[in-house]
PDB file of C-alpha atoms in Angstrom:
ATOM      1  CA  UNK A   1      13.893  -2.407  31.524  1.00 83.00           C
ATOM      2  CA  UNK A   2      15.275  -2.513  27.669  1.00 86.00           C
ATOM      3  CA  UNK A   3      14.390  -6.037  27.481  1.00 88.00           C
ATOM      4  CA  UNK A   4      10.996  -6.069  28.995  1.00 89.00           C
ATOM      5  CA  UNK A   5      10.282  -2.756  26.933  1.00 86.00           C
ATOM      6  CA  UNK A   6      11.928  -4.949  23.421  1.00 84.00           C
ATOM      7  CA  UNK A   7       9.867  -7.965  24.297  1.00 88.00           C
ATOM      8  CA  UNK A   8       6.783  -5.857  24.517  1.00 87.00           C
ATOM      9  CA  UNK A   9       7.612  -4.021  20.848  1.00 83.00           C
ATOM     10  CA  UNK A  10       8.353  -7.650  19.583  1.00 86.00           C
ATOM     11  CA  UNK A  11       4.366  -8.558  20.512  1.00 86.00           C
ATOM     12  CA  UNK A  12       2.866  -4.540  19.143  1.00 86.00           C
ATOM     13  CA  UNK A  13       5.008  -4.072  16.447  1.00 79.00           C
ATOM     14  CA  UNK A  14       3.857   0.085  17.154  1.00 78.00           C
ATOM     15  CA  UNK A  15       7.832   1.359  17.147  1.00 80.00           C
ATOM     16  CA  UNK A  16       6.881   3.647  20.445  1.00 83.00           C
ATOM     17  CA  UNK A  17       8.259   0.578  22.846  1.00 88.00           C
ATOM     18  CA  UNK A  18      11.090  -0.211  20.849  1.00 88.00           C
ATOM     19  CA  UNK A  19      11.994   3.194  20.774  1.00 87.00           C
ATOM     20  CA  UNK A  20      11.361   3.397  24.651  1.00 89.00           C
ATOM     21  CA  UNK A  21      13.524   0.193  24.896  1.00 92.00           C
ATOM     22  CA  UNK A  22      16.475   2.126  23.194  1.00 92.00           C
ATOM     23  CA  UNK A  23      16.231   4.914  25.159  1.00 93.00           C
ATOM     24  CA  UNK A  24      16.741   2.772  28.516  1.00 93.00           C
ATOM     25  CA  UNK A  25      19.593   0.903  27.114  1.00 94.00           C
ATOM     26  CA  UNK A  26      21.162   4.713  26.542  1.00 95.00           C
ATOM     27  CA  UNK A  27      20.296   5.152  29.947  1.00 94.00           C
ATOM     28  CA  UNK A  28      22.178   1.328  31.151  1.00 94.00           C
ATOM     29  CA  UNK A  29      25.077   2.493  29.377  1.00 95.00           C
ATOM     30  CA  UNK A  30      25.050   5.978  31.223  1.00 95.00           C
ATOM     31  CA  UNK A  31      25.001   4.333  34.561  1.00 94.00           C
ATOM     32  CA  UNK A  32      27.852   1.757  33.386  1.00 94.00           C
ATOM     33  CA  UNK A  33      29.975   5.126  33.206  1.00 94.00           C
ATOM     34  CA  UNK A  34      29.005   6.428  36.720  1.00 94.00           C
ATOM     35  CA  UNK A  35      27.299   8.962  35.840  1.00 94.00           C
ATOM     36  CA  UNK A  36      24.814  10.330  38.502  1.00 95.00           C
ATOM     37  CA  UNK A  37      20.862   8.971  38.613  1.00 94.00           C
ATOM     38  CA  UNK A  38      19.385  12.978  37.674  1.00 96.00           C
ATOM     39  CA  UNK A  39      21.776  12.498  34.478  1.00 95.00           C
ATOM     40  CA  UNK A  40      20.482   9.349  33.929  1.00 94.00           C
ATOM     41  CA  UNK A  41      17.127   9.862  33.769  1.00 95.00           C
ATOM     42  CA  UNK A  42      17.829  12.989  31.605  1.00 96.00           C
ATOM     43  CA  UNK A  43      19.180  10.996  29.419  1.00 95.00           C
ATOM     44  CA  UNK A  44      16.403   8.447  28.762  1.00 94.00           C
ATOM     45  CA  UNK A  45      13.625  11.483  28.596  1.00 95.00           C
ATOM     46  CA  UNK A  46      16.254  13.087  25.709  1.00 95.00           C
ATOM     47  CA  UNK A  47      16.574   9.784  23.895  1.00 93.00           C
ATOM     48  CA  UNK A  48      12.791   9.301  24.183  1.00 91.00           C
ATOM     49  CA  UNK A  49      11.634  12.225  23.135  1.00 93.00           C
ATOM     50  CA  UNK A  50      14.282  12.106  20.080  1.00 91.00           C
ATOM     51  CA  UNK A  51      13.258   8.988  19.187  1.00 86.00           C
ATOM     52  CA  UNK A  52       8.985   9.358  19.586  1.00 84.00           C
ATOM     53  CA  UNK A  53       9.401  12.730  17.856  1.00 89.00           C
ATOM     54  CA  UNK A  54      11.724  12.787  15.071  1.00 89.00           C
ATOM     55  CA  UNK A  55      12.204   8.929  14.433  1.00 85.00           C
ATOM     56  CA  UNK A  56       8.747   7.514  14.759  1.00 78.00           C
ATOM     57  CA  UNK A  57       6.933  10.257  12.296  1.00 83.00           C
ATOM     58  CA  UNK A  58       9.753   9.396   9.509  1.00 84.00           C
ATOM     59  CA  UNK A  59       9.229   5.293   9.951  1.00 79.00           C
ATOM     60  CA  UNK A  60       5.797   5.819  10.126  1.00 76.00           C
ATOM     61  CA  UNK A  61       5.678   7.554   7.041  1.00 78.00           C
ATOM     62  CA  UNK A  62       7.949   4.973   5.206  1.00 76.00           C
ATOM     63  CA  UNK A  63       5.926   1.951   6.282  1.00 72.00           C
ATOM     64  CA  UNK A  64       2.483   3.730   5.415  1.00 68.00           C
ATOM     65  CA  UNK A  65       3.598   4.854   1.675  1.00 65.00           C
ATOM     66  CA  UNK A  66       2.231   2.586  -1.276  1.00 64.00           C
ATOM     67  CA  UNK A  67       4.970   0.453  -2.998  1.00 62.00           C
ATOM     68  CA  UNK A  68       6.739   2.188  -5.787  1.00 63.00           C
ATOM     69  CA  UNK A  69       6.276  -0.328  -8.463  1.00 68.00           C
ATOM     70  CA  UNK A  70       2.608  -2.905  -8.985  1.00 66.00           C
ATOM     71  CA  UNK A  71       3.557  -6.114  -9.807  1.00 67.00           C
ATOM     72  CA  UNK A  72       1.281  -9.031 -11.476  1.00 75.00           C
ATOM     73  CA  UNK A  73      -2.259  -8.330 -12.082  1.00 77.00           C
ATOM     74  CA  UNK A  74      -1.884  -4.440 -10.384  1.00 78.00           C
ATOM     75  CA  UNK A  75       0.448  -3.501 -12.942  1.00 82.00           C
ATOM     76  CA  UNK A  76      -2.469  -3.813 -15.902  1.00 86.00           C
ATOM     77  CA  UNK A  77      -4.862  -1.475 -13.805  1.00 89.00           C
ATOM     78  CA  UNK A  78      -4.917   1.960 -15.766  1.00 88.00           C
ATOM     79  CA  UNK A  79      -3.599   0.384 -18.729  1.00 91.00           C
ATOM     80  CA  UNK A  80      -6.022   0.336 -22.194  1.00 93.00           C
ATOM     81  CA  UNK A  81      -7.021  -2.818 -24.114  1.00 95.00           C
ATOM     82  CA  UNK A  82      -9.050  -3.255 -27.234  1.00 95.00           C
ATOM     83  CA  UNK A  83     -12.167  -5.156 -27.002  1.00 95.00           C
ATOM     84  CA  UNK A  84     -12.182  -8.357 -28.664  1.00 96.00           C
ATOM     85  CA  UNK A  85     -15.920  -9.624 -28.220  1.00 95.00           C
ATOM     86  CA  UNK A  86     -18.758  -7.115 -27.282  1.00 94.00           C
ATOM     87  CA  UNK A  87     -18.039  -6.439 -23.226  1.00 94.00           C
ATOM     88  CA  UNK A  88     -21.187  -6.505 -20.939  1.00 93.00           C
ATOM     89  CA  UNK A  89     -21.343  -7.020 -17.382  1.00 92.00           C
ATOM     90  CA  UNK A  90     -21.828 -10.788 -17.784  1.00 90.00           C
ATOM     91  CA  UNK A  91     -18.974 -11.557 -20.120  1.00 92.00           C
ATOM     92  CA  UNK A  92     -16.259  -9.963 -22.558  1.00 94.00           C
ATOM     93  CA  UNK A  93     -12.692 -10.660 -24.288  1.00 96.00           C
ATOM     94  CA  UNK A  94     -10.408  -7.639 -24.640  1.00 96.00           C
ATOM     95  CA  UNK A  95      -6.549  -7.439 -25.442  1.00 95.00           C
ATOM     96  CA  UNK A  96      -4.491  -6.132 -22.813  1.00 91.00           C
ATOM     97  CA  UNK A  97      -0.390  -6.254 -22.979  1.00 84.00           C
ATOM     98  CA  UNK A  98      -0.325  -8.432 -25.764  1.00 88.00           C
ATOM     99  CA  UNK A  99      -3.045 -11.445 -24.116  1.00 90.00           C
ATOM    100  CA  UNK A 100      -6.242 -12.269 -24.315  1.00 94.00           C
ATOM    101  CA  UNK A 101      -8.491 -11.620 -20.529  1.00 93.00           C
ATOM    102  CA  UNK A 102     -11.972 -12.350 -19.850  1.00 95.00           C
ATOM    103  CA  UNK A 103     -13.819  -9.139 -19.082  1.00 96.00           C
ATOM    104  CA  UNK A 104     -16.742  -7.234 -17.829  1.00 95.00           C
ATOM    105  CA  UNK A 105     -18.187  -3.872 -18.140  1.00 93.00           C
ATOM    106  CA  UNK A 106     -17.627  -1.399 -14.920  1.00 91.00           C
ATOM    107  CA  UNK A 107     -21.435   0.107 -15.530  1.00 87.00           C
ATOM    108  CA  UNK A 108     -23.878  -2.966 -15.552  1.00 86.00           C
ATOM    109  CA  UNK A 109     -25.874  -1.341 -17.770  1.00 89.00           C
ATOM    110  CA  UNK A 110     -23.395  -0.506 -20.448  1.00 89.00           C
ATOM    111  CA  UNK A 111     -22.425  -2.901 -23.850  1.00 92.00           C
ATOM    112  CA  UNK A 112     -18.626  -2.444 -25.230  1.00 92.00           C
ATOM    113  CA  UNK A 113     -18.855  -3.209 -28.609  1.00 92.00           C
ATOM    114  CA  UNK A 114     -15.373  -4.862 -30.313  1.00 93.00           C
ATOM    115  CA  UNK A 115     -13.143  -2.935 -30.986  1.00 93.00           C
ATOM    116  CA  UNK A 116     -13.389   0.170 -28.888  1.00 93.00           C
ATOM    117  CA  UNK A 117     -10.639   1.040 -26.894  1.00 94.00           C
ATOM    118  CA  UNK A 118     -11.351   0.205 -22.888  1.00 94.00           C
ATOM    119  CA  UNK A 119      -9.078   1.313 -19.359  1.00 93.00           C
ATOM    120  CA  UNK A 120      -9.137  -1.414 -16.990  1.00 93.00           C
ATOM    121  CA  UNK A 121     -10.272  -0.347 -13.827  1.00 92.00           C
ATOM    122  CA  UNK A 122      -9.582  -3.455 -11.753  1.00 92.00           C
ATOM    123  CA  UNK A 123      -8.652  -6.686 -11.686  1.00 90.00           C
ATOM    124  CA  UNK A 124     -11.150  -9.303 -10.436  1.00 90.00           C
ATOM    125  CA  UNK A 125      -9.974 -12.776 -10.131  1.00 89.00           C
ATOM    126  CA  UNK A 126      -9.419 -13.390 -13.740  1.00 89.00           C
ATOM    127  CA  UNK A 127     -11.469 -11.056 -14.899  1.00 93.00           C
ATOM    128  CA  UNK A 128     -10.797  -7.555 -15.847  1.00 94.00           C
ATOM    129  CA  UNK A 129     -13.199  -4.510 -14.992  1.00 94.00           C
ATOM    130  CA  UNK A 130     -12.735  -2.030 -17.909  1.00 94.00           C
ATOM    131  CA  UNK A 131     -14.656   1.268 -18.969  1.00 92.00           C
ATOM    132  CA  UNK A 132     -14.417   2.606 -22.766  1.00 92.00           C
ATOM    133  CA  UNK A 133     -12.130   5.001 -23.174  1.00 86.00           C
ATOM    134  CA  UNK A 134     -13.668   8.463 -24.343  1.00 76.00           C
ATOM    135  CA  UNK A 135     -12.637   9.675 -27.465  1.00 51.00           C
ATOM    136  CA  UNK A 136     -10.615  13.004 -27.305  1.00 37.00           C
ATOM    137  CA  UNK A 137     -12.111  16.181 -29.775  1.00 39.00           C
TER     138      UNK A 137
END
């Protein structure tokens, strides 16, 4: 039953069957060492229910957390840039970490004129989406 129950986690990848399929290998190993079928099956509910409600909440929330650290183009959203040539939602140059990106205005109806600081909101393509940054009193 621990095979059939890891073959069918191997096709859902949901953690409940492999979790089941540990549970009944607890259980194989109980009979190995005689003990009776009652204590047998007490032992797989015990090992299931430890395993679908402590285990699976914690791995759940590990694999649904966002990474810790953006890499390539995610790590320049939220970063500022200075705008190079006036920003519109057709075209723009701005600055950002020391290079020079193509760029387009988040509000299609706004103009960025050089020289004002920007955010960049996204990354599109090649392209980054930037709104000015407000100046603070």
């Amino acid at each position: 039953m621990a095979a059939v129950l890891g073959v069918a986690e191997f096709f859902t990848l949901t953690l409940a069957f492999g979790l089941l399929a540990a549970a009944a290998l607890i259980a194989a190993v109980t009979a190995g060492l005689g003990a009776p079928v009652l204590v047998q099956i007490l032992v797989f509910a015990a090992a299931t229910a430890a395993g679908l409600l402590v285990v699976r909440p914690i791995a759940m929330r590990q694999r649904s957390g966002t990474p810790l650290v953006r890499d390539g183009s995610d790590a320049l959203i939220g970063k500022t840039a200075v705008v190079l040539q006036q920003v519109s939602m057709a075209r723009g140059l701005i600055k950002l970490g020391g290079e020079e990106w193509s760029a387009r205005s988040y509000d299609e109806h706004q103009v960025i004129e050089a020289g004002t600081l920007v955010d960049v909101l996204e990354i599109d393509g090649a392209t980054a989406v930037v709104y000015p940054r407000e100046l603070l009193p």
